[in-house]
PDB file of C-alpha atoms and ligand atoms in Angstrom:
ATOM      1  CA  MET A  44     310.133   4.702  -8.262  1.00 86.00           C
ATOM      2  CA  ASP A  45     308.028   7.783  -8.871  1.00 97.00           C
ATOM      3  CA  LEU A  46     304.372   7.659  -7.810  1.00 98.00           C
ATOM      4  CA  ARG A  47     301.403   9.842  -8.754  1.00 98.00           C
ATOM      5  CA  ILE A  48     297.864   9.785  -7.393  1.00 98.00           C
ATOM      6  CA  GLY A  49     294.768  11.215  -9.052  1.00 98.00           C
ATOM      7  CA  GLN A  50     291.135  11.667  -8.095  1.00 98.00           C
ATOM      8  CA  GLY A  51     288.017  11.969 -10.202  1.00 98.00           C
ATOM      9  CA  TYR A  52     284.390  12.870  -9.616  1.00 98.00           C
ATOM     10  CA  ASP A  53     281.376  12.940 -11.905  1.00 98.00           C
ATOM     11  CA  ILE A  54     277.592  13.106 -11.735  1.00 98.00           C
ATOM     12  CA  HIS A  55     274.973  12.658 -14.459  1.00 98.00           C
ATOM     13  CA  ARG A  56     271.243  13.323 -14.373  1.00 98.00           C
ATOM     14  CA  LEU A  57     268.767  10.442 -14.313  1.00 98.00           C
ATOM     15  CA  VAL A  58     266.159  10.924 -17.035  1.00 98.00           C
ATOM     16  CA  ALA A  59     263.590   8.831 -18.898  1.00 98.00           C
ATOM     17  CA  GLY A  60     264.446   7.442 -22.319  1.00 96.00           C
ATOM     18  CA  ARG A  61     268.183   7.000 -21.836  1.00 97.00           C
ATOM     19  CA  PRO A  62     270.289   3.869 -21.249  1.00 97.00           C
ATOM     20  CA  LEU A  63     271.795   3.242 -17.809  1.00 98.00           C
ATOM     21  CA  ILE A  64     275.394   2.113 -18.283  1.00 98.00           C
ATOM     22  CA  LEU A  65     277.929   1.845 -15.451  1.00 98.00           C
ATOM     23  CA  ALA A  66     281.472   0.626 -16.199  1.00 98.00           C
ATOM     24  CA  GLY A  67     280.153  -0.791 -19.463  1.00 98.00           C
ATOM     25  CA  VAL A  68     277.361  -2.806 -17.827  1.00 98.00           C
ATOM     26  CA  SER A  69     273.851  -2.088 -19.131  1.00 98.00           C
ATOM     27  CA  LEU A  70     271.428  -1.928 -16.210  1.00 98.00           C
ATOM     28  CA  THR A  71     267.679  -1.642 -15.835  1.00 98.00           C
ATOM     29  CA  HIS A  72     266.393   1.037 -13.480  1.00 98.00           C
ATOM     30  CA  PRO A  73     263.088   0.109 -11.765  1.00 97.00           C
ATOM     31  CA  ALA A  74     261.618   3.474 -12.805  1.00 97.00           C
ATOM     32  CA  GLY A  75     262.922   3.173 -16.356  1.00 97.00           C
ATOM     33  CA  LEU A  76     265.508   5.919 -15.893  1.00 98.00           C
ATOM     34  CA  GLY A  77     268.901   6.265 -17.534  1.00 98.00           C
ATOM     35  CA  LEU A  78     271.782   8.703 -17.504  1.00 98.00           C
ATOM     36  CA  ASP A  79     271.688  11.896 -19.553  1.00 97.00           C
ATOM     37  CA  GLY A  80     274.799  13.005 -21.395  1.00 94.00           C
ATOM     38  CA  HIS A  81     276.507  13.539 -24.736  1.00 90.00           C
ATOM     39  CA  SER A  82     278.400  10.243 -24.651  1.00 91.00           C
ATOM     40  CA  ASP A  83     276.901   7.051 -23.196  1.00 94.00           C
ATOM     41  CA  ALA A  84     277.014   8.963 -19.853  1.00 96.00           C
ATOM     42  CA  ASP A  85     278.866   6.135 -18.070  1.00 98.00           C
ATOM     43  CA  VAL A  86     279.467   8.221 -14.958  1.00 98.00           C
ATOM     44  CA  LEU A  87     281.660   5.609 -13.261  1.00 98.00           C
ATOM     45  CA  THR A  88     284.053   5.337 -16.190  1.00 98.00           C
ATOM     46  CA  HIS A  89     284.117   9.139 -16.484  1.00 98.00           C
ATOM     47  CA  ALA A  90     285.225   9.554 -12.859  1.00 98.00           C
ATOM     48  CA  LEU A  91     287.939   6.946 -13.458  1.00 98.00           C
ATOM     49  CA  MET A  92     289.240   8.732 -16.560  1.00 98.00           C
ATOM     50  CA  ASP A  93     289.454  12.007 -14.641  1.00 98.00           C
ATOM     51  CA  ALA A  94     291.436  10.271 -11.884  1.00 98.00           C
ATOM     52  CA  LEU A  95     293.934   8.916 -14.440  1.00 98.00           C
ATOM     53  CA  LEU A  96     294.275  12.248 -16.229  1.00 98.00           C
ATOM     54  CA  GLY A  97     294.489  14.102 -12.925  1.00 98.00           C
ATOM     55  CA  ALA A  98     297.359  11.930 -11.694  1.00 98.00           C
ATOM     56  CA  LEU A  99     299.466  13.181 -14.599  1.00 97.00           C
ATOM     57  CA  SER A 100     298.083  16.745 -14.557  1.00 97.00           C
ATOM     58  CA  LEU A 101     296.643  16.224 -18.038  1.00 97.00           C
ATOM     59  CA  GLY A 102     293.398  18.088 -17.380  1.00 96.00           C
ATOM     60  CA  ASP A 103     290.020  16.358 -17.545  1.00 95.00           C
ATOM     61  CA  ILE A 104     287.903  14.384 -19.997  1.00 94.00           C
ATOM     62  CA  GLY A 105     286.123  17.574 -21.098  1.00 92.00           C
ATOM     63  CA  LYS A 106     289.475  18.754 -22.449  1.00 94.00           C
ATOM     64  CA  HIS A 107     290.307  15.495 -24.228  1.00 94.00           C
ATOM     65  CA  PHE A 108     286.784  14.574 -25.397  1.00 92.00           C
ATOM     66  CA  PRO A 109     284.821  17.878 -25.656  1.00 88.00           C
ATOM     67  CA  PRO A 110     281.068  17.307 -25.084  1.00 83.00           C
ATOM     68  CA  GLY A 111     280.123  19.377 -28.155  1.00 83.00           C
ATOM     69  CA  ASP A 112     282.254  17.219 -30.472  1.00 87.00           C
ATOM     70  CA  PRO A 113     280.089  14.953 -32.700  1.00 88.00           C
ATOM     71  CA  ARG A 114     282.819  12.277 -32.524  1.00 87.00           C
ATOM     72  CA  TRP A 115     281.864  11.616 -28.886  1.00 85.00           C
ATOM     73  CA  LYS A 116     278.071  11.564 -29.395  1.00 85.00           C
ATOM     74  CA  ASP A 117     276.808   8.398 -27.620  1.00 85.00           C
ATOM     75  CA  ALA A 118     280.464   7.302 -27.404  1.00 89.00           C
ATOM     76  CA  ASP A 119     281.296   4.041 -25.611  1.00 94.00           C
ATOM     77  CA  SER A 120     283.128   5.380 -22.551  1.00 96.00           C
ATOM     78  CA  LEU A 121     285.189   2.186 -22.262  1.00 97.00           C
ATOM     79  CA  ARG A 122     286.712   3.096 -25.638  1.00 96.00           C
ATOM     80  CA  LEU A 123     287.521   6.553 -24.300  1.00 96.00           C
ATOM     81  CA  LEU A 124     289.111   4.892 -21.260  1.00 97.00           C
ATOM     82  CA  GLU A 125     291.371   2.907 -23.618  1.00 97.00           C
ATOM     83  CA  GLN A 126     292.458   6.176 -25.214  1.00 96.00           C
ATOM     84  CA  VAL A 127     293.249   7.678 -21.811  1.00 97.00           C
ATOM     85  CA  MET A 128     295.410   4.631 -21.008  1.00 98.00           C
ATOM     86  CA  VAL A 129     297.302   5.201 -24.275  1.00 97.00           C
ATOM     87  CA  LEU A 130     298.131   8.715 -23.036  1.00 97.00           C
ATOM     88  CA  VAL A 131     299.257   7.315 -19.674  1.00 97.00           C
ATOM     89  CA  ARG A 132     301.502   4.645 -21.239  1.00 97.00           C
ATOM     90  CA  GLN A 133     302.925   7.004 -23.878  1.00 97.00           C
ATOM     91  CA  ARG A 134     304.281   9.081 -21.014  1.00 97.00           C
ATOM     92  CA  GLY A 135     305.974   6.039 -19.494  1.00 97.00           C
ATOM     93  CA  TRP A 136     303.551   5.519 -16.603  1.00 98.00           C
ATOM     94  CA  GLY A 137     302.026   2.271 -15.360  1.00 97.00           C
ATOM     95  CA  LEU A 138     298.956   1.737 -13.241  1.00 98.00           C
ATOM     96  CA  ILE A 139     299.190   0.211  -9.751  1.00 98.00           C
ATOM     97  CA  ASN A 140     295.512   0.215  -8.778  1.00 98.00           C
ATOM     98  CA  VAL A 141     292.252   2.131  -8.938  1.00 98.00           C
ATOM     99  CA  ASP A 142     289.376   2.392  -6.468  1.00 98.00           C
ATOM    100  CA  LEU A 143     285.901   3.624  -7.326  1.00 98.00           C
ATOM    101  CA  VAL A 144     282.658   4.454  -5.557  1.00 98.00           C
ATOM    102  CA  VAL A 145     279.308   4.803  -7.299  1.00 98.00           C
ATOM    103  CA  VAL A 146     276.464   6.527  -5.450  1.00 98.00           C
ATOM    104  CA  ALA A 147     273.025   5.349  -6.575  1.00 98.00           C
ATOM    105  CA  GLU A 148     269.788   4.568  -4.735  1.00 98.00           C
ATOM    106  CA  ARG A 149     268.643   2.085  -7.389  1.00 98.00           C
ATOM    107  CA  PRO A 150     269.034  -0.360  -9.044  1.00 98.00           C
ATOM    108  CA  LYS A 151     270.836  -2.809  -6.781  1.00 96.00           C
ATOM    109  CA  LEU A 152     274.400  -2.818  -8.090  1.00 98.00           C
ATOM    110  CA  ARG A 153     275.955  -5.624  -6.050  1.00 97.00           C
ATOM    111  CA  PRO A 154     275.116  -8.375  -8.597  1.00 97.00           C
ATOM    112  CA  HIS A 155     276.936  -6.364 -11.285  1.00 98.00           C
ATOM    113  CA  ILE A 156     280.080  -5.287  -9.449  1.00 98.00           C
ATOM    114  CA  GLU A 157     282.239  -8.199 -10.652  1.00 98.00           C
ATOM    115  CA  GLN A 158     281.352  -7.548 -14.296  1.00 98.00           C
ATOM    116  CA  MET A 159     282.151  -3.844 -13.829  1.00 98.00           C
ATOM    117  CA  ARG A 160     285.564  -4.712 -12.345  1.00 98.00           C
ATOM    118  CA  GLU A 161     286.291  -7.077 -15.228  1.00 98.00           C
ATOM    119  CA  ASN A 162     285.267  -4.542 -17.879  1.00 98.00           C
ATOM    120  CA  LEU A 163     287.478  -1.847 -16.367  1.00 98.00           C
ATOM    121  CA  ALA A 164     290.424  -4.166 -15.665  1.00 98.00           C
ATOM    122  CA  GLN A 165     290.453  -5.297 -19.284  1.00 98.00           C
ATOM    123  CA  ARG A 166     290.615  -1.714 -20.596  1.00 98.00           C
ATOM    124  CA  LEU A 167     293.114  -0.639 -17.954  1.00 98.00           C
ATOM    125  CA  GLY A 168     295.390  -3.614 -18.631  1.00 98.00           C
ATOM    126  CA  ILE A 169     295.617  -4.617 -14.957  1.00 98.00           C
ATOM    127  CA  PRO A 170     294.154  -7.619 -13.080  1.00 98.00           C
ATOM    128  CA  PRO A 171     290.636  -7.260 -11.602  1.00 98.00           C
ATOM    129  CA  ASP A 172     292.099  -7.572  -8.087  1.00 98.00           C
ATOM    130  CA  ARG A 173     293.599  -4.108  -8.651  1.00 98.00           C
ATOM    131  CA  VAL A 174     290.238  -2.592  -9.578  1.00 98.00           C
ATOM    132  CA  GLY A 175     288.045  -1.759  -6.599  1.00 98.00           C
ATOM    133  CA  VAL A 176     284.399  -0.924  -7.298  1.00 98.00           C
ATOM    134  CA  LYS A 177     282.070  -0.141  -4.425  1.00 98.00           C
ATOM    135  CA  ALA A 178     278.431   0.904  -4.552  1.00 98.00           C
ATOM    136  CA  THR A 179     276.535   2.841  -1.928  1.00 98.00           C
ATOM    137  CA  THR A 180     273.212   4.593  -1.656  1.00 98.00           C
ATOM    138  CA  ASN A 181     273.046   8.142  -0.325  1.00 98.00           C
ATOM    139  CA  GLU A 182     270.405   7.151   2.265  1.00 98.00           C
ATOM    140  CA  GLY A 183     267.813   9.213   0.401  1.00 97.00           C
ATOM    141  CA  LEU A 184     269.772  12.418   0.982  1.00 98.00           C
ATOM    142  CA  GLY A 185     270.626  15.061  -1.606  1.00 98.00           C
ATOM    143  CA  PRO A 186     270.404  14.845  -5.405  1.00 98.00           C
ATOM    144  CA  THR A 187     271.607  11.249  -5.606  1.00 98.00           C
ATOM    145  CA  GLY A 188     269.288  10.256  -2.752  1.00 98.00           C
ATOM    146  CA  ARG A 189     266.319  11.814  -4.577  1.00 98.00           C
ATOM    147  CA  GLU A 190     267.361   9.898  -7.713  1.00 98.00           C
ATOM    148  CA  GLU A 191     267.970  13.093  -9.650  1.00 98.00           C
ATOM    149  CA  GLY A 192     271.307  11.633 -10.684  1.00 98.00           C
ATOM    150  CA  ILE A 193     274.037   9.066 -10.134  1.00 98.00           C
ATOM    151  CA  ALA A 194     277.479  10.187  -8.919  1.00 98.00           C
ATOM    152  CA  ALA A 195     280.870   8.493  -8.889  1.00 98.00           C
ATOM    153  CA  TYR A 196     284.267   8.987  -7.262  1.00 98.00           C
ATOM    154  CA  ALA A 197     287.586   7.452  -8.285  1.00 98.00           C
ATOM    155  CA  VAL A 198     291.238   7.411  -7.282  1.00 98.00           C
ATOM    156  CA  ALA A 199     294.116   6.031  -9.330  1.00 98.00           C
ATOM    157  CA  LEU A 200     297.711   5.326  -8.323  1.00 98.00           C
ATOM    158  CA  LEU A 201     300.374   5.400 -11.066  1.00 98.00           C
ATOM    159  CA  HIS A 202     304.060   4.511 -11.036  1.00 98.00           C
ATOM    160  CA  GLN A 203     307.050   5.174 -13.222  1.00 96.00           C
ATOM    161  CA  PRO A 204     309.937   2.726 -12.844  1.00 80.00           C
TER     162      PRO A 204
HETATM  163 MG1  LIG B  59     280.586  12.705 -17.342  1.00 74.17          MG
END
């Protein structure tokens, strides 16, 4: 069995007047902030897509879904994730598991983690017990700590029988 591992990272700015969507879950920020970006700016799903693409050396989401392309304006990132999984499967690869970390001071993400895992598992075509989602604050440090943005990290493990 051949194995491949990939990692992904992303960060988006927190701004007023934008939705806050993480792994397809719409959240309410106490200061009314959301994530800036060309698509729906779902930073967690973006990091995951980069991990999947990276595992197969297929570049990054900017290559597959260019930010200037009107087709991806306000795009549902879970739909983009489905397209990435088509690329993975077309090449004969299957997914073993993924593990994600989202770095945000607010809002409290714990009540939403299970829904995030379910949303991602459904699009990835694997059971939720193979989708790890963890949330942490940055203890007030750096750009995420100052709530200038929300960042996310992901790893994905793929196999080919
Ligand atoms: Mg992004």
